[in-house]
mmCIF file of C-alpha atoms in Angstrom:
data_model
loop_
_atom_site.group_PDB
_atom_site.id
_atom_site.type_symbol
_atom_site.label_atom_id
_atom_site.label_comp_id
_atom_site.label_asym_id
_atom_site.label_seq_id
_atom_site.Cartn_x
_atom_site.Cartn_y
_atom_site.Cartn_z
ATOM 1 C CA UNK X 1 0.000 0.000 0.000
ATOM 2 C CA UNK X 2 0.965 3.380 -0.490
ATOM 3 C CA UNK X 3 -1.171 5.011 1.938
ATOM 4 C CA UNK X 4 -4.544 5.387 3.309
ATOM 5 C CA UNK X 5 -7.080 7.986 3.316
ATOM 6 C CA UNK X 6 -9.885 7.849 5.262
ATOM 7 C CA UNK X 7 -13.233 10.395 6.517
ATOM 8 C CA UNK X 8 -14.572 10.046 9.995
ATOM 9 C CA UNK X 9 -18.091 11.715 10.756
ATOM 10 C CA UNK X 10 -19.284 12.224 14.174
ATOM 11 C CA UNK X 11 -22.282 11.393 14.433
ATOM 12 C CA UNK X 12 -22.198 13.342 17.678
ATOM 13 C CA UNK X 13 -21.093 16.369 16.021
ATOM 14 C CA UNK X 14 -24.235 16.030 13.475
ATOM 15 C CA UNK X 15 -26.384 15.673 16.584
ATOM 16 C CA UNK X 16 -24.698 18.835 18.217
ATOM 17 C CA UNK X 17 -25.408 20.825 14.814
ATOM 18 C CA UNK X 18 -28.915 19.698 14.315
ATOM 19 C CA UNK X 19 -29.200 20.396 18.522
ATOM 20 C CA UNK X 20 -27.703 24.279 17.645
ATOM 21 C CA UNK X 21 -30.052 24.313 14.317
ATOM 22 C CA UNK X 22 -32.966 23.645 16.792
ATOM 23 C CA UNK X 23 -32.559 26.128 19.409
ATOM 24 C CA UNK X 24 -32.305 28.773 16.848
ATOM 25 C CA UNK X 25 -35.566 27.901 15.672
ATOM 26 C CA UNK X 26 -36.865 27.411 18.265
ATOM 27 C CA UNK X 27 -35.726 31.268 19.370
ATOM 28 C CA UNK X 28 -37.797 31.990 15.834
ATOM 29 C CA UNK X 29 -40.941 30.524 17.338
ATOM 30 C CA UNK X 30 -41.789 33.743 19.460
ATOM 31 C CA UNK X 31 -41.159 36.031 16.161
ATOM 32 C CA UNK X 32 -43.562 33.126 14.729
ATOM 33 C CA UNK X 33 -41.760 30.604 13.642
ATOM 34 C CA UNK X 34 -42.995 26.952 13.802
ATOM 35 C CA UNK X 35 -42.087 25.064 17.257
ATOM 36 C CA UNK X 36 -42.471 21.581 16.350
ATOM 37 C CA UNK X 37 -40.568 21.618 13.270
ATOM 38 C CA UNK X 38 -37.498 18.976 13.652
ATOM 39 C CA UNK X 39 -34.354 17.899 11.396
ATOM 40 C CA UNK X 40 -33.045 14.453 11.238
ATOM 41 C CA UNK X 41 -30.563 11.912 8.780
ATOM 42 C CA UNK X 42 -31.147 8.550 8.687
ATOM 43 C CA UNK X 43 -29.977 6.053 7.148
ATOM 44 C CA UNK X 44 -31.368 2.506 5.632
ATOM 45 C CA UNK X 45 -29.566 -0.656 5.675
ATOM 46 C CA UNK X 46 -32.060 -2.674 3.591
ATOM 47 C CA UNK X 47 -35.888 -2.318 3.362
ATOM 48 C CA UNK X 48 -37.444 -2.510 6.683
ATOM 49 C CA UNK X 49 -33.837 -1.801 8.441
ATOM 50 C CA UNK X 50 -32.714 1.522 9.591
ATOM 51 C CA UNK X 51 -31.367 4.286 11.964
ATOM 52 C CA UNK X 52 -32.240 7.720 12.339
ATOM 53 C CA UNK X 53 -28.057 8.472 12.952
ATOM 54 C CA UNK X 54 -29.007 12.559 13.937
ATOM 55 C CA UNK X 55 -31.592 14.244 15.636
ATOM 56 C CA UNK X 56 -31.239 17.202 17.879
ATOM 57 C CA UNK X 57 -32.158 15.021 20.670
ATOM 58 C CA UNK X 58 -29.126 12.639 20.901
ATOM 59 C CA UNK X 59 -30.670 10.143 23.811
ATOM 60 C CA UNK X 60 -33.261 9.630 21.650
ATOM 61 C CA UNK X 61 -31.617 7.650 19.436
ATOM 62 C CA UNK X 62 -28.715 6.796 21.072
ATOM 63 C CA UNK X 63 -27.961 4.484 23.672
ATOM 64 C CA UNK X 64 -25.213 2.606 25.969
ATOM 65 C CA UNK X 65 -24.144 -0.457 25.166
ATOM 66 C CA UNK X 66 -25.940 -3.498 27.059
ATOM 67 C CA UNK X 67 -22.306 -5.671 26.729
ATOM 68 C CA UNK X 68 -20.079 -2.100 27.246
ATOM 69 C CA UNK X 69 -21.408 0.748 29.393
ATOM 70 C CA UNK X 70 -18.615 3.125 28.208
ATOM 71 C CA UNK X 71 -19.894 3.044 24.070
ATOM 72 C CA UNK X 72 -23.100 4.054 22.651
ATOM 73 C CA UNK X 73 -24.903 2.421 19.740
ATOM 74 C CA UNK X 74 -27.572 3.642 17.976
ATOM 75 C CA UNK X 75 -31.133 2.824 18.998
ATOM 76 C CA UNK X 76 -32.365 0.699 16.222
ATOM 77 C CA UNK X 77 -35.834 2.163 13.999
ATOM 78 C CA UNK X 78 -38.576 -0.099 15.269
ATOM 79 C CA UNK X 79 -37.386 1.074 18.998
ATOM 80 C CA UNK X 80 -37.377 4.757 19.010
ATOM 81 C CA UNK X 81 -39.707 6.280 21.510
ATOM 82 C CA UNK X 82 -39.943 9.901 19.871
ATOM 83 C CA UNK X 83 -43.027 9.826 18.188
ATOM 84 C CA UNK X 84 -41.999 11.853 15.027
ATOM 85 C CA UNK X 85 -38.761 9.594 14.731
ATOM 86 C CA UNK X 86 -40.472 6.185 14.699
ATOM 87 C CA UNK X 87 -43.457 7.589 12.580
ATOM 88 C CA UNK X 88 -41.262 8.329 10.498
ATOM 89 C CA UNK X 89 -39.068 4.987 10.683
ATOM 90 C CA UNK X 90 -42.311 3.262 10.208
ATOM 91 C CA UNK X 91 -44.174 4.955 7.674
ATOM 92 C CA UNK X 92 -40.378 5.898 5.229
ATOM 93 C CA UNK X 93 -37.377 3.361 6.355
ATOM 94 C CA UNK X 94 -40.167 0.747 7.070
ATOM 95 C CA UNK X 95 -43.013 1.494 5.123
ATOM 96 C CA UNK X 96 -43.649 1.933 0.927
ATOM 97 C CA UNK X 97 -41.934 5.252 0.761
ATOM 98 C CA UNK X 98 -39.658 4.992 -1.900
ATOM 99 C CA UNK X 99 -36.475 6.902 -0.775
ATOM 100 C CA UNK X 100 -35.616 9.947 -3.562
ATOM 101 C CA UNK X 101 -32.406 8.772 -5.708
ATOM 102 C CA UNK X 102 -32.074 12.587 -6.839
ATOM 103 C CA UNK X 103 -34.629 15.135 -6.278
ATOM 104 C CA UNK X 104 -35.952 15.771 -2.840
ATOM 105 C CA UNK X 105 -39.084 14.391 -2.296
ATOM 106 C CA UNK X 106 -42.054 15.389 0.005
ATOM 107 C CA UNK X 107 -43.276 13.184 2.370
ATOM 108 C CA UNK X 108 -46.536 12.937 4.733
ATOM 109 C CA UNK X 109 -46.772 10.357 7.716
ATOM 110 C CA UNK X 110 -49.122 9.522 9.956
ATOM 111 C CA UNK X 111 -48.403 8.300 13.603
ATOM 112 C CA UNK X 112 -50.219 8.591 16.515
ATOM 113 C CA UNK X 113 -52.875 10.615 15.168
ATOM 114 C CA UNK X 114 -50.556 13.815 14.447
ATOM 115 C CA UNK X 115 -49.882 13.497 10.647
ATOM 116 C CA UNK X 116 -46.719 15.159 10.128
ATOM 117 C CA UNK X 117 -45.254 16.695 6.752
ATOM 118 C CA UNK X 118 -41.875 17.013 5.597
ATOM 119 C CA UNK X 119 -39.116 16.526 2.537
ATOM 120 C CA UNK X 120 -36.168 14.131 2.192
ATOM 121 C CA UNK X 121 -33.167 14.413 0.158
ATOM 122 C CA UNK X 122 -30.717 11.667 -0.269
ATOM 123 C CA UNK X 123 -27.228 12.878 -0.286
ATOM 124 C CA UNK X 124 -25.903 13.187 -3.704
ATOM 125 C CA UNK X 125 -22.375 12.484 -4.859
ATOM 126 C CA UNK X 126 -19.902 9.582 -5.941
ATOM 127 C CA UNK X 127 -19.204 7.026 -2.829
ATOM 128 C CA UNK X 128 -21.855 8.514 -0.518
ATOM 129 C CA UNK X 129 -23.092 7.174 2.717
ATOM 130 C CA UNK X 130 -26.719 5.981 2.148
ATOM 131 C CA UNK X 131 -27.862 8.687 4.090
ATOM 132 C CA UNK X 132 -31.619 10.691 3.389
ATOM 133 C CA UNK X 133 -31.614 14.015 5.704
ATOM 134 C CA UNK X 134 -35.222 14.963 6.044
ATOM 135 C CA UNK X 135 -37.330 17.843 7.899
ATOM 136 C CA UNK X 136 -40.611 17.719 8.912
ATOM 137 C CA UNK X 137 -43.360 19.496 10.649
ATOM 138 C CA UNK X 138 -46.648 18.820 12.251
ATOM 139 C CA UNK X 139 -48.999 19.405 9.959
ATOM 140 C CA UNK X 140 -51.453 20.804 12.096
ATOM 141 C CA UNK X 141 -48.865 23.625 12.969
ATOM 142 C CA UNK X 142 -48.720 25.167 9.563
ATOM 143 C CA UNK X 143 -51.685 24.096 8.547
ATOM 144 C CA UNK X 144 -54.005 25.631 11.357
ATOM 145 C CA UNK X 145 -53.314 29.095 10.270
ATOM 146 C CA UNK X 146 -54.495 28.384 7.170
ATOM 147 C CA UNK X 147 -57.633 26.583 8.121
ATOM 148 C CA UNK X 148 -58.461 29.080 10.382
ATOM 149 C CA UNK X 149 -58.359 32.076 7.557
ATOM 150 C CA UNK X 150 -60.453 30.176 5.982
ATOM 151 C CA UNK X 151 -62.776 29.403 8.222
ATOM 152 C CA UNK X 152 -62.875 33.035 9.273
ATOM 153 C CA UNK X 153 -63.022 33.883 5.554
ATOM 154 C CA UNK X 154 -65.940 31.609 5.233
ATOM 155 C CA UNK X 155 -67.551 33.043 7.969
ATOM 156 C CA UNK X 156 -67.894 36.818 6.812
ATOM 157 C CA UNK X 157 -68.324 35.521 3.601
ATOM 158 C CA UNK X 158 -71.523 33.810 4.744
ATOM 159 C CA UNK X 159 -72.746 36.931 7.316
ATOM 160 C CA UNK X 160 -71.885 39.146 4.283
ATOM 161 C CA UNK X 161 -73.883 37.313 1.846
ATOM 162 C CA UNK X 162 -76.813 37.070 4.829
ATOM 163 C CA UNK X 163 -76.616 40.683 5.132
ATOM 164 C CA UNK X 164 -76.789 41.257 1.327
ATOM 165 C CA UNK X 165 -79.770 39.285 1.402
ATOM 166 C CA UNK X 166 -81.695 40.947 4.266
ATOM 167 C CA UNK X 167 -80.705 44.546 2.707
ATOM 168 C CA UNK X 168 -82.156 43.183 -0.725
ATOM 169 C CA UNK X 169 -85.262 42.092 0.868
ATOM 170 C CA UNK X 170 -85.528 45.459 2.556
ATOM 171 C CA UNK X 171 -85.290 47.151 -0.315
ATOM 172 C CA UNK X 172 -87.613 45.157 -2.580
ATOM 173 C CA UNK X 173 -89.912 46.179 0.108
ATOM 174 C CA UNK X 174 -89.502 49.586 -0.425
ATOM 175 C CA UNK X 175 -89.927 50.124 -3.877
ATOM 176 C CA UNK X 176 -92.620 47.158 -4.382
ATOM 177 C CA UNK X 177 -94.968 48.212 -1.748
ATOM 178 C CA UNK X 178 -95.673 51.782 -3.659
ATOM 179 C CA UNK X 179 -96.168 49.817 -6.754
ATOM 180 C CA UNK X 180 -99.020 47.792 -5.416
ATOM 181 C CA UNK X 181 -100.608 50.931 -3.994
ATOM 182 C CA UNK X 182 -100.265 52.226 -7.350
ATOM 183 C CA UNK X 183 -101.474 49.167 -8.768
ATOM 184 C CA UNK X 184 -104.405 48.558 -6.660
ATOM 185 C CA UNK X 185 -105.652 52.530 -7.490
ATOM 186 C CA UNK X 186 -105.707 51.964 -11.113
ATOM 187 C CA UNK X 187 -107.529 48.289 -10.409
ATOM 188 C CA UNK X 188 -110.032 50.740 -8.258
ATOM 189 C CA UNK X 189 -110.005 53.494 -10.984
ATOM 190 C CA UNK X 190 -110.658 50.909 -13.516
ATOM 191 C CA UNK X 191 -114.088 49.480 -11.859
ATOM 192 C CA UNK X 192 -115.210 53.394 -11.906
#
């Protein structure tokens, strides 16, 4: 051999940026930003066989060793406890998703009723990991704005057309009722 080269990633380190990554967004969420919003990579071994390997949250899917208490092995997909992790292990590593080969690709999960909504991107490049870094959101977060405008637009749409309505009425009224008068005097005239 002439030499060796070789690239070591962290996964710690990716944890600790997606950790910093959070609490900057989550210092957005008071100027309005959206709180349950989360970044993750994972990455599958086969179909059905995963790891989410980063998450802001590192003891959620990391753990010690049951044979070594001093190392730490990932937590494997079908055991994550974090409901937006293993909905999404379950519904993408696990489920029918089919992973994007070039173009990110949107993705919507369901998992304990909160359906969350997201996009995944597998990294692109020669001799690259078989990693997919994702986001996603809870849909009802950025969502419920949006159904509530439109309930609310719905709602003065309706009292709007109600009051068009009653104002039309009104003013049939009006200008019918001294017809009829006028009407009934010529029916009167006419009989003499």
């Amino acid at each position: 051999f002439i030499g060796v080269m070789t690239a070591d990633i962290d996964l710690l380190s990716l944890c600790e940026y997606l950790q910093e990554n959070r609490r900057v967004s989550l210092e957005r969420v008071s100027r309005g930003g959206l709180a349950s919003s989360f970044a993750f990579i994972a990455h599958r071994e086969r179909k059905e066989e995963g790891h989410v390997i980063a998450y802001h949250d590192v003891n959620k899917i990391m753990r010690q060793s049951p044979g070594d208490p001093s190392t730490w092995e990932l937590i494997p997909g079908h055991e994550l406890t974090e409901t937006c992790l293993r909905g999404f292990y379950e519904n993408v590593i696990a489920g029918d998703t089919p992973l994007p080969q070039s173009e990110p690709v949107g993705i919507r999960y369901l998992h304990s009723d909160i359906t969350y909504a997201g996009v995944i991107q597998k990294l692109r490049g020669t001799d690259m990991p078989d990693w997919v870094i994702g986001v996603a959101i809870e849909e009802k977060e950025f969502m419920g704005p949006i159904v509530a405008t439109l309930k609310q637009t719905f709602l003065w749409g309706f009292l709007c057309l109600l009051a068009a309505v009653m104002v039309s009425v009104f003013l049939a009224r009006r200008i019918s009722q001294p017809l009829q008068w006028l009407a009934l005097e010529a029916q009167e005239i006419g009989k003499g």
